[in-house]
CSV table of C-alpha atoms and ligand atoms in Angstrom, one decimal:
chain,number,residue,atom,x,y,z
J,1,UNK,CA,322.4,-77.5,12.4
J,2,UNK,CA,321.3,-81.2,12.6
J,3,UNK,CA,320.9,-81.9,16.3
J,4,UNK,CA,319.9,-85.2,18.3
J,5,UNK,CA,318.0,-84.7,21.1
J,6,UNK,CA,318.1,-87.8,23.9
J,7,UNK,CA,315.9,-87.1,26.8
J,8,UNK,CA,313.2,-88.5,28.9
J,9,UNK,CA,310.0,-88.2,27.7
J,10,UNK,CA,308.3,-88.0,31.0
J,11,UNK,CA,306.2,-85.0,32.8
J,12,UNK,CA,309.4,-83.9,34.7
J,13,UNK,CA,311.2,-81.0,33.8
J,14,UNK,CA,314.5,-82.0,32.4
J,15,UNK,CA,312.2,-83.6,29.7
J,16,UNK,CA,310.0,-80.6,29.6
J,17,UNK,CA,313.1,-78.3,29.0
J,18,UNK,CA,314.6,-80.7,26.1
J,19,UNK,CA,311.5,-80.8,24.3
J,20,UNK,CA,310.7,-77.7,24.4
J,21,UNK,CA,314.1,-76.6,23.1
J,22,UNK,CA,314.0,-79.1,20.6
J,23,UNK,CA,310.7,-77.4,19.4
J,24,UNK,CA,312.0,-73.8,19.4
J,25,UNK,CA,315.2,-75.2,17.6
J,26,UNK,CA,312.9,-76.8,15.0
J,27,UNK,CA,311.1,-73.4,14.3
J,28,UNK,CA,314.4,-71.9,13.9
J,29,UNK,CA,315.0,-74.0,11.2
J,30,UNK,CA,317.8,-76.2,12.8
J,31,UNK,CA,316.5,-80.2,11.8
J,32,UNK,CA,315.8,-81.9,15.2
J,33,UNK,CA,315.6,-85.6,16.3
J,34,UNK,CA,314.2,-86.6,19.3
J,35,UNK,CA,315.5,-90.3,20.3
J,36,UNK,CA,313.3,-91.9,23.5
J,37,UNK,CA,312.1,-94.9,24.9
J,38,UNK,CA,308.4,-93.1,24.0
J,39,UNK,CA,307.2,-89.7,22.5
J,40,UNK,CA,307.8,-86.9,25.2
J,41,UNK,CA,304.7,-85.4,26.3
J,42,UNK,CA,304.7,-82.0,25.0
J,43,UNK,CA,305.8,-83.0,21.2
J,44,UNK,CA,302.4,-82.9,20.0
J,45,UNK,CA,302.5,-80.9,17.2
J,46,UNK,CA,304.0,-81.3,14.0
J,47,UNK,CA,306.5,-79.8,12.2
J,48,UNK,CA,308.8,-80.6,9.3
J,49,UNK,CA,312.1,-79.8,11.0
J,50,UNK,CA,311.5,-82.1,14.1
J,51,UNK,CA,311.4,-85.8,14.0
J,52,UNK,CA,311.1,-88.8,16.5
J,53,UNK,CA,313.1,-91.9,16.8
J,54,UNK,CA,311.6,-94.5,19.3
J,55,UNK,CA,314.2,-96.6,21.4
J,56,UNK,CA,313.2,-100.3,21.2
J,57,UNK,CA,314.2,-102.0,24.4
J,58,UNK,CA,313.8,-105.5,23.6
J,59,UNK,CA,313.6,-108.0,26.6
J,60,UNK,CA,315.2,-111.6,27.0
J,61,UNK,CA,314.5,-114.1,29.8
J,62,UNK,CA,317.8,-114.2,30.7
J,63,UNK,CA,317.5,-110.5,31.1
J,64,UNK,CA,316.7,-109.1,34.5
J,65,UNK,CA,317.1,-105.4,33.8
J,66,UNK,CA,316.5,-104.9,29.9
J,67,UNK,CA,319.6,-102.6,28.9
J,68,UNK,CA,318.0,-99.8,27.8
J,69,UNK,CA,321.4,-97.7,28.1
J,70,UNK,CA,322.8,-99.7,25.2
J,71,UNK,CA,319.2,-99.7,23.6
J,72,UNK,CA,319.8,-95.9,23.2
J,73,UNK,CA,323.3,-95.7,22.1
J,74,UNK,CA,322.7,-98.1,19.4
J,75,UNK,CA,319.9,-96.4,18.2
J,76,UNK,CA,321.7,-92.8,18.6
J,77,UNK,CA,324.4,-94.1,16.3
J,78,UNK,CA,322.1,-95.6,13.9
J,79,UNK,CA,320.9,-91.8,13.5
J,80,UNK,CA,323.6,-89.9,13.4
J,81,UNK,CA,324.8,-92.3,10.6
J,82,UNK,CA,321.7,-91.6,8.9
J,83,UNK,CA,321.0,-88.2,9.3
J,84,UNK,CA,324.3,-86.8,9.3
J,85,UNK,CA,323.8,-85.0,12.5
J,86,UNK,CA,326.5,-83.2,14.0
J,87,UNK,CA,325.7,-82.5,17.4
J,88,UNK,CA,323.6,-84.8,20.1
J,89,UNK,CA,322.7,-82.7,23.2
J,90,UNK,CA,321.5,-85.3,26.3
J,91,UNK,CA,319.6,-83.9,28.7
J,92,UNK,CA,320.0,-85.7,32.2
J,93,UNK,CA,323.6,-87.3,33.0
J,94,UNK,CA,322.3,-91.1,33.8
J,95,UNK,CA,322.6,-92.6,31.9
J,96,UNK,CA,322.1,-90.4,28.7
J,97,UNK,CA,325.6,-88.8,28.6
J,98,UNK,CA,327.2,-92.2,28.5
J,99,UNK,CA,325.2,-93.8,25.6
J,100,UNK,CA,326.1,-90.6,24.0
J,101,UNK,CA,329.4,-91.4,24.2
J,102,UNK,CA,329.2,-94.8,23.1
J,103,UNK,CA,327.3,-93.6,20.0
J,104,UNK,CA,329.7,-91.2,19.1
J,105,UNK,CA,333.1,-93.9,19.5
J,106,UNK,CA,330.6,-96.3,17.4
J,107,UNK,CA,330.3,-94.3,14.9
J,108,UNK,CA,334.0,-92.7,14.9
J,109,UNK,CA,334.4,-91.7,11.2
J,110,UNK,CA,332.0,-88.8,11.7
J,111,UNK,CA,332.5,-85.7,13.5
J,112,UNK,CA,329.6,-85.9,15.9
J,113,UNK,CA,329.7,-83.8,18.9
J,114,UNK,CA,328.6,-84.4,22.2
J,115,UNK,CA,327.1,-81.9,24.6
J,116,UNK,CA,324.9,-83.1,28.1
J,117,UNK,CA,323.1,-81.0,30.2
J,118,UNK,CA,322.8,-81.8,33.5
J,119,UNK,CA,319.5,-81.2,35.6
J,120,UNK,CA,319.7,-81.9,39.3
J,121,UNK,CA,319.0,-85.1,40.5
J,122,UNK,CA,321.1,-86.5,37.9
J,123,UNK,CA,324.1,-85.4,39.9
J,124,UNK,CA,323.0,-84.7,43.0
J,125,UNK,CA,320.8,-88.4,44.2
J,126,UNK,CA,321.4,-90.7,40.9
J,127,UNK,CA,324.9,-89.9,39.5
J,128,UNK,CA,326.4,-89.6,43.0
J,129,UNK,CA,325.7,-93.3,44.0
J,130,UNK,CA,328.5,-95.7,43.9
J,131,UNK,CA,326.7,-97.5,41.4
J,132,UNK,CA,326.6,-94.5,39.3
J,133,UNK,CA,329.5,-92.2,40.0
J,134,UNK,CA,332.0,-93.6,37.9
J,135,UNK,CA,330.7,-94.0,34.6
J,136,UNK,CA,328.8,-90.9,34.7
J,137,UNK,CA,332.0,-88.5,35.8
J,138,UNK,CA,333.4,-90.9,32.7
J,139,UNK,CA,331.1,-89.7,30.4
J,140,UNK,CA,331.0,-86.1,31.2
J,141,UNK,CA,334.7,-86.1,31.1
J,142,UNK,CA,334.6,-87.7,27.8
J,143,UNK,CA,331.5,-85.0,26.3
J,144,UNK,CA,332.4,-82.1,24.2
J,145,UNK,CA,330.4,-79.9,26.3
J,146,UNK,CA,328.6,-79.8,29.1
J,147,UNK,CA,326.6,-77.1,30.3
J,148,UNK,CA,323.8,-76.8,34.1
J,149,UNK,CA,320.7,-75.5,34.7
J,150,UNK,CA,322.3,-73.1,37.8
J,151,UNK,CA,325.2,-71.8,39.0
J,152,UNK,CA,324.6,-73.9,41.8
J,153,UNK,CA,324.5,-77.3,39.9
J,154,UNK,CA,327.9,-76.2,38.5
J,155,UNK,CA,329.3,-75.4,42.0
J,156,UNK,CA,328.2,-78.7,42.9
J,157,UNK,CA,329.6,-80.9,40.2
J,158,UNK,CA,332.5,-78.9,40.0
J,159,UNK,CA,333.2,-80.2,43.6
J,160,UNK,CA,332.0,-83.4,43.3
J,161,UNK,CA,332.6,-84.5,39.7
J,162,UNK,CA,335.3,-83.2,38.0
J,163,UNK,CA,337.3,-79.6,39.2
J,164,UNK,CA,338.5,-78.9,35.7
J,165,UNK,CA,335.3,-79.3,33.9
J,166,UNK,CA,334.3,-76.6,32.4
J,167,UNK,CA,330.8,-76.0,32.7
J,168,UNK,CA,328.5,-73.3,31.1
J,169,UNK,CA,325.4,-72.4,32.9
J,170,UNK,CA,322.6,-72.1,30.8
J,171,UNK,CA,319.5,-71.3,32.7
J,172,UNK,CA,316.0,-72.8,31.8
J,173,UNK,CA,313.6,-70.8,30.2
J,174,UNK,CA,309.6,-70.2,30.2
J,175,UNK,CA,307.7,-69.5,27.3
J,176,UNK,CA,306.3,-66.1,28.3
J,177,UNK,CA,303.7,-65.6,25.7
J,178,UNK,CA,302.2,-69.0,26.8
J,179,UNK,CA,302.9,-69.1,30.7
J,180,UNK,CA,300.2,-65.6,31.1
J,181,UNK,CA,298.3,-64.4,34.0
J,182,UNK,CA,294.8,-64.9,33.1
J,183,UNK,CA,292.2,-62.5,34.5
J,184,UNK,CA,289.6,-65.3,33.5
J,185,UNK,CA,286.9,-65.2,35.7
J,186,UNK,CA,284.9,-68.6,34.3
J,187,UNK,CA,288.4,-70.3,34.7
J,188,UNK,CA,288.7,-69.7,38.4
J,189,UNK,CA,285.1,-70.6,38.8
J,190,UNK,CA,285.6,-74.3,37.8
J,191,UNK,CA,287.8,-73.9,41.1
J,192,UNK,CA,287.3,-71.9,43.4
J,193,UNK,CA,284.6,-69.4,44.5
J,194,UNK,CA,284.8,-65.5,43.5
J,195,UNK,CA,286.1,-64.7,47.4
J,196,UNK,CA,288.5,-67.6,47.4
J,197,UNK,CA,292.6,-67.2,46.6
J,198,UNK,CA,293.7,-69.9,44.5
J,199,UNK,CA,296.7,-71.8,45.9
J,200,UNK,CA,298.9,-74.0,43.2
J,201,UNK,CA,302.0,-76.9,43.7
J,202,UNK,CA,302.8,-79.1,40.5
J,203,UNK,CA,305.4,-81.6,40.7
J,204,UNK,CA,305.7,-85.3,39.8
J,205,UNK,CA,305.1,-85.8,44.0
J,206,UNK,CA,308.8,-87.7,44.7
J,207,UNK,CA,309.3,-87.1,48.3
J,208,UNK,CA,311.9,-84.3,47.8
J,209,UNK,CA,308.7,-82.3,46.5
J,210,UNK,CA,307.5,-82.6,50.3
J,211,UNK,CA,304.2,-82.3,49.0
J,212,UNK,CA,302.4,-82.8,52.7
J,213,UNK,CA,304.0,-79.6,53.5
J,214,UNK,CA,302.3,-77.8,51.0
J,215,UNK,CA,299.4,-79.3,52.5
J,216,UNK,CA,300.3,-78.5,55.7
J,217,UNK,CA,301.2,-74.7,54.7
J,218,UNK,CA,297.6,-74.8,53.3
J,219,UNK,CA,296.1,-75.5,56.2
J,220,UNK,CA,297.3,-73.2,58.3
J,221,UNK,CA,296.5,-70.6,55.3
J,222,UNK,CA,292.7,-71.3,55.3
J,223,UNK,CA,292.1,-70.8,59.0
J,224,UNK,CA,292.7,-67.1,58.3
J,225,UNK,CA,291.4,-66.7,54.3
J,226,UNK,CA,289.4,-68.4,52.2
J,227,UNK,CA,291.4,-70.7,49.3
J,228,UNK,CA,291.2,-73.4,47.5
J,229,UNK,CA,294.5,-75.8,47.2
J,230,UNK,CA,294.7,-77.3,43.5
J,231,UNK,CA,297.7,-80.0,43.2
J,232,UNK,CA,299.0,-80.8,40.3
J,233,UNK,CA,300.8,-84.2,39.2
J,234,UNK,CA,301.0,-87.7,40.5
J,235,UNK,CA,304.0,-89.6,41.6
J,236,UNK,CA,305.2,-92.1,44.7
J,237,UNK,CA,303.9,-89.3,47.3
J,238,UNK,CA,300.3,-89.2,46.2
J,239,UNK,CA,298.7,-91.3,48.1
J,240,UNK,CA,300.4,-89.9,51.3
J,241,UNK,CA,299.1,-86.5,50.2
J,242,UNK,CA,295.8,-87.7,50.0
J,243,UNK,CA,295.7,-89.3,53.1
J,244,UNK,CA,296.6,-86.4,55.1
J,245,UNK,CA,294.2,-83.9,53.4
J,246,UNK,CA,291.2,-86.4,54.3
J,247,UNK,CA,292.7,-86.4,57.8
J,248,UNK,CA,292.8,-82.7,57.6
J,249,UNK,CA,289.8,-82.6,56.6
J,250,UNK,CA,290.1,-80.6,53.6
J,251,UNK,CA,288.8,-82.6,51.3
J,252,UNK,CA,286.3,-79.8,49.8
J,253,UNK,CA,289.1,-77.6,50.1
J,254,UNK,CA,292.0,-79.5,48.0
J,255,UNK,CA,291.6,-80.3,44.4
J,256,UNK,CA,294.0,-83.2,42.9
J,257,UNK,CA,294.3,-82.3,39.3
J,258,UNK,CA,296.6,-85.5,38.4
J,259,UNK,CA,298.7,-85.0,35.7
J,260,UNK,CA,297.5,-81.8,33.6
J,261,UNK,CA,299.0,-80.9,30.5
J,262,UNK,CA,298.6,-77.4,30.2
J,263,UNK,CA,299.4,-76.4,33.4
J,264,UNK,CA,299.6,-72.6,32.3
J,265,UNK,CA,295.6,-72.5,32.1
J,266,UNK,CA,295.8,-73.2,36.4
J,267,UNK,CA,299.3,-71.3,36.6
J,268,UNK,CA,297.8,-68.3,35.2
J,269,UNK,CA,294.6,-68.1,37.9
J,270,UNK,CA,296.7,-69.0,40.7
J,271,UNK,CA,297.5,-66.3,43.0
J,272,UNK,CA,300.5,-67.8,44.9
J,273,UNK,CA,302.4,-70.8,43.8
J,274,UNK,CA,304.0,-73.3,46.6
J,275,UNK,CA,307.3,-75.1,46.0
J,276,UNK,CA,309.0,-76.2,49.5
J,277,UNK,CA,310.8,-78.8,47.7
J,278,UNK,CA,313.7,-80.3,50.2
J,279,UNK,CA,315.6,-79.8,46.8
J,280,UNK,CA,315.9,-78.3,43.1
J,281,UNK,CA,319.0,-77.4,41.3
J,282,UNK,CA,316.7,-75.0,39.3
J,283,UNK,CA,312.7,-75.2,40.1
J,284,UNK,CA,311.1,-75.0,36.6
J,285,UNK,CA,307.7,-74.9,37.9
J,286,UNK,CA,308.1,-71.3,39.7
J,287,UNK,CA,309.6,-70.6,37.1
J,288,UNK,CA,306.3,-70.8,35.2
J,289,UNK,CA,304.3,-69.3,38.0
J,290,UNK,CA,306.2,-66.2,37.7
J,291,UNK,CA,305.7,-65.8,34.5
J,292,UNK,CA,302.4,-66.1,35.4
J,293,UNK,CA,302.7,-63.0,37.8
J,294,UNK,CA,301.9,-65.6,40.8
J,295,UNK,CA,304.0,-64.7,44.0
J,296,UNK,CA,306.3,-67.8,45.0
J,297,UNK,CA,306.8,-69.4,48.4
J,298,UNK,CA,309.8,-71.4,48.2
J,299,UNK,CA,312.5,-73.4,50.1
J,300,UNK,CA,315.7,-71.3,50.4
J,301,UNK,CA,318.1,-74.2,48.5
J,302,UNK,CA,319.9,-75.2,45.9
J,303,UNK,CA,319.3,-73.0,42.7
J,304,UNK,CA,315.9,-71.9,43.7
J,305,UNK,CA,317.8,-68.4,45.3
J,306,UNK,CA,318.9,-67.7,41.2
J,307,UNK,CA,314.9,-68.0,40.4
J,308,UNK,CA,313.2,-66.5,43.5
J,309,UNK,CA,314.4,-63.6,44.1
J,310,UNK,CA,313.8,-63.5,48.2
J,311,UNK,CA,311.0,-60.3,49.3
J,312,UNK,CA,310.7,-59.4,45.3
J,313,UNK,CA,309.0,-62.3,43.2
J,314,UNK,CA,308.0,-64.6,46.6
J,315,UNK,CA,309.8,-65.1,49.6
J,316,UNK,CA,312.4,-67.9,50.7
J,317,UNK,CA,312.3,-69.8,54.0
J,318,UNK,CA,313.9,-72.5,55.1
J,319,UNK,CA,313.1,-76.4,54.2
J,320,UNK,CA,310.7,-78.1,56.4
J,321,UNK,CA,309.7,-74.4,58.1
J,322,UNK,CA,306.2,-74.8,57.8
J,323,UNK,CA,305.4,-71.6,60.0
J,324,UNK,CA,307.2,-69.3,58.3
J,325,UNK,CA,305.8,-70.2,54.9
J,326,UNK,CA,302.2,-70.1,56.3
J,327,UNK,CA,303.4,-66.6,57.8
J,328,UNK,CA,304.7,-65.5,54.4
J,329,UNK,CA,301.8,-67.2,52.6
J,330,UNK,CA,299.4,-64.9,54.3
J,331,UNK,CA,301.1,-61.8,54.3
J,332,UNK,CA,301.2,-62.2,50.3
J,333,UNK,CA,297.5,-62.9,49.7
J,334,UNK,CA,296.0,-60.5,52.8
J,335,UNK,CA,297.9,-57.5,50.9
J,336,UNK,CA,296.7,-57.1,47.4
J,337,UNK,CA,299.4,-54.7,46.7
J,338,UNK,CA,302.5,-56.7,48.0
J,339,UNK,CA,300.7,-59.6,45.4
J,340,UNK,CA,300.9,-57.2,43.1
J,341,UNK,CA,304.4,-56.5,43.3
J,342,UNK,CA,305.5,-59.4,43.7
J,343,UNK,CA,303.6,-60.8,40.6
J,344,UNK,CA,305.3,-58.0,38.3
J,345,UNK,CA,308.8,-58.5,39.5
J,346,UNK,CA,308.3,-61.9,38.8
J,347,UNK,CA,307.4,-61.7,35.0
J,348,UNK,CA,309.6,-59.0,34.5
J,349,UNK,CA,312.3,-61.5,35.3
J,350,UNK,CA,311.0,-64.6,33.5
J,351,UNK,CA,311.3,-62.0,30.7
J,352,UNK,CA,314.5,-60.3,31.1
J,353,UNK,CA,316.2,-63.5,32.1
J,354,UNK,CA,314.3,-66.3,31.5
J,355,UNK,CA,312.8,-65.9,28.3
J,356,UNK,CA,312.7,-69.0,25.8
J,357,UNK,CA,314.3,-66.2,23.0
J,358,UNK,CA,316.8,-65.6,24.8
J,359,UNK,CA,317.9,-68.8,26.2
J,360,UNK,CA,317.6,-70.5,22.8
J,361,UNK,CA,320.1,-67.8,21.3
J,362,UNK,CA,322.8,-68.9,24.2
J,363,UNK,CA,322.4,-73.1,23.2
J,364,UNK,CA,322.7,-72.0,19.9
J,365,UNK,CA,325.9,-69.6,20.3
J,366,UNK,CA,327.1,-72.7,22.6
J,367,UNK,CA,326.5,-75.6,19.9
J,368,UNK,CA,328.2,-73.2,17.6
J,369,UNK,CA,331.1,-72.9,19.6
J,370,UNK,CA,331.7,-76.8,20.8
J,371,UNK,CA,331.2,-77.4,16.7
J,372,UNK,CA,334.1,-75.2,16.0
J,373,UNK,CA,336.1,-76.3,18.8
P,1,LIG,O1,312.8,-83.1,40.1
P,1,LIG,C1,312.0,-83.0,39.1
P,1,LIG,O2,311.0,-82.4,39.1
P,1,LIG,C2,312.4,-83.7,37.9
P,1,LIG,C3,313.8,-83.3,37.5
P,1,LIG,C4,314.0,-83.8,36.1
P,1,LIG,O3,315.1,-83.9,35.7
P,1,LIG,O4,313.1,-83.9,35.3
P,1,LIG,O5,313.9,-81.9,37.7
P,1,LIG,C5,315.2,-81.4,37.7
P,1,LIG,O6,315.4,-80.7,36.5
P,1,LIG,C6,314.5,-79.6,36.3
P,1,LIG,C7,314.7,-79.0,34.9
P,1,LIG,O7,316.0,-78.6,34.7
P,1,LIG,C8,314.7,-78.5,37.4
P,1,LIG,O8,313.9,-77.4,37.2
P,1,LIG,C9,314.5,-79.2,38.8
P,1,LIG,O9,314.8,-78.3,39.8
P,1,LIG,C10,315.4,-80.5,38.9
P,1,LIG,N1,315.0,-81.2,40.1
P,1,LIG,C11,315.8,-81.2,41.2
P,1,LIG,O10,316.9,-80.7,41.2
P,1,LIG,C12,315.2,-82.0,42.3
């Protein structure tokens, strides 16, 4: 198949997801264009099925926002002319599914189809706004598929989008030959000390990440075992995060790791991984940890409950519920065997489930069957 890809090309994971499909794709032999405002971050290597179309946004005086939605859809349709592709699968509803569709009536003579997937926050915060709503209901309305990272992201945009939509849930996947525990003893030391546990959150630090929580969860950890807290990613909650470890005074204790790119090499010494996020339609990042066989302490909402399974890969509590997370935090790392456990039945599920093999095979049967629709 010839496939666009439109996505952003940032660290979060809605443009982690898209490019790493897009890779797998390539390596199946499908031919795969990526079209973004810059090169996504994990499409460093090569390969002769997978190109890269940069989105010019050009600026104008007159211009106080430069339109990068129209930016895009011109450049889609420039490629779908001159590639011939046949399918264009946006990643992230605002506003990718509607210059999708605006490619797709520009360039009307060929049978392009249209498929977004949506992510989370692109329903839930952006696309609900009255500024947004409208146009991006429009636009997956007007799409020739659409498919969710969770049942819950369906539920949800069922309710609050469109109640005939049909929507196919496709979960995210891990790469489970990558995302490894590592028993690697010189790794941990650049860390943490041989009778320290190693503690892990990665997210781009928005607010909803409540990333002072996992501080504060941390805290209450190392008054009863030794660990070391290593935070991964930047974003608009970093220098609150900061602030309260030095308050803490946990300054020796935390390690801010910024924006790392393979996060599997601190993902596979971790020994319990941290995500009390006051959202996530899907939670990619425990996702990797369990893969990782790391135990996951998480917030019981949204589609996190379809990736942690509660007292069997981590434990669920409720957002905010800092004592119970620190409770649940040191049950896992004072009993080696419950780690254990819970580290297994973790992988086993990013395998059995979760695997990029598998999940590749259902967005290929699904282009297949909007294509022949
Ligand atoms: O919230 C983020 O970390 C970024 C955002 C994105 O679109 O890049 O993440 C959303 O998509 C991810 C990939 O499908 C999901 O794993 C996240 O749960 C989701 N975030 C939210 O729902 C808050």
């Amino acid at each position: 198949m010839k496939i666009g890809i439109i996505c952003y090309p940032s660290f979060g994971g809605s443009g982690v997801i898209a490019t790493e499909l897009g890779k797998s794709l390539g390596a199946r032999g499908h031919e795969v264009h990526f079209i973004c405002y810059n090169l996504p971050v994990r499409l460093s290597a090569g390969s002769n099925n997978i190109f890269f179309h940069l989105v010019d946004v050009v600026g104008y005086p007159l211009f106080k926002f430069p339109p990068y939605t129209l930016a895009l859809a011109s450049k889609t349709a420039e490629i779908i002319e001159k590639y011939n592709l046949e399918l264009i699968h946006a990643h992230y509803a605002v506003p990718h599914s509607t210059s999708a569709h605006l490619a797709q009536q520009m360039v009307e003579d060929k049978p392009v189809k249209i498929i977004t997937t949506l992510h989370g926050t692109d329903i839930r915060l952006v696309g609900l706004d009255p500024s947004y709503f409208r146009v991006t209901k429009y636009a997956i309305e007007k799409n020739n598929g659409v498919t969710s990272v969770s049942e819950y992201l369906a539920r949800v945009t069922k309710e609050e989008f469109c109640t005939k939509c049909e929507i196919r849930v496709i979960p995210n996947f891990v790469d489970t030959d990558r995302f490894i525990s590592r028993q690697d003893a010189k790794l941990r030391r650049l860390y943490a000390l041989p009778k320290e546990k190693i503690i892990t959150h990665i997210s781009n630090f928005r607010a909803l990440k409540r990333v002072t929580d996992v501080i504060l969860v941390f805290e209450k950890i190392v008054k009863e075992i030794p660990a070391k807290l290593l935070l991964v990613g930047e974003g608009p909650e970093f220098a609150r995060a900061l602030e309260l470890v030095s308050r803490l005074r946990l300054q020796k204790r935390v390690r801010f790791l910024h924006n790392l790119e393979k996060v599997e090499d601190v993902l596979g010494i971790s020994d319990l991984f941290l995500l009390p996020s006051d959202m996530e339609s899907f939670g990619l990042a425990a996702l990797e940890a369990m893969s990782c066989q790391a135990p996951v302490i998480a917030s019981d909402v949204g589609g996190l409950p379809e990736v942690v399974v509660h007292e069997k890969s981590g434990f669920l509590a409720p957002i905010g519920d800092i004592a119970q997370m620190s409770k649940y935090a040191v049950e896992i790392l004072q009993d080696e065997k419950l780690a254990e456990d819970m580290g297994n039945y973790g992988r086993n599920l990013a395998i059995t489930k979760f695997s990029e093999e598998k999940v590749i095979s259902l967005y290929e049967d699904y282009y297949r069957e909007v294509l022949s629709a």
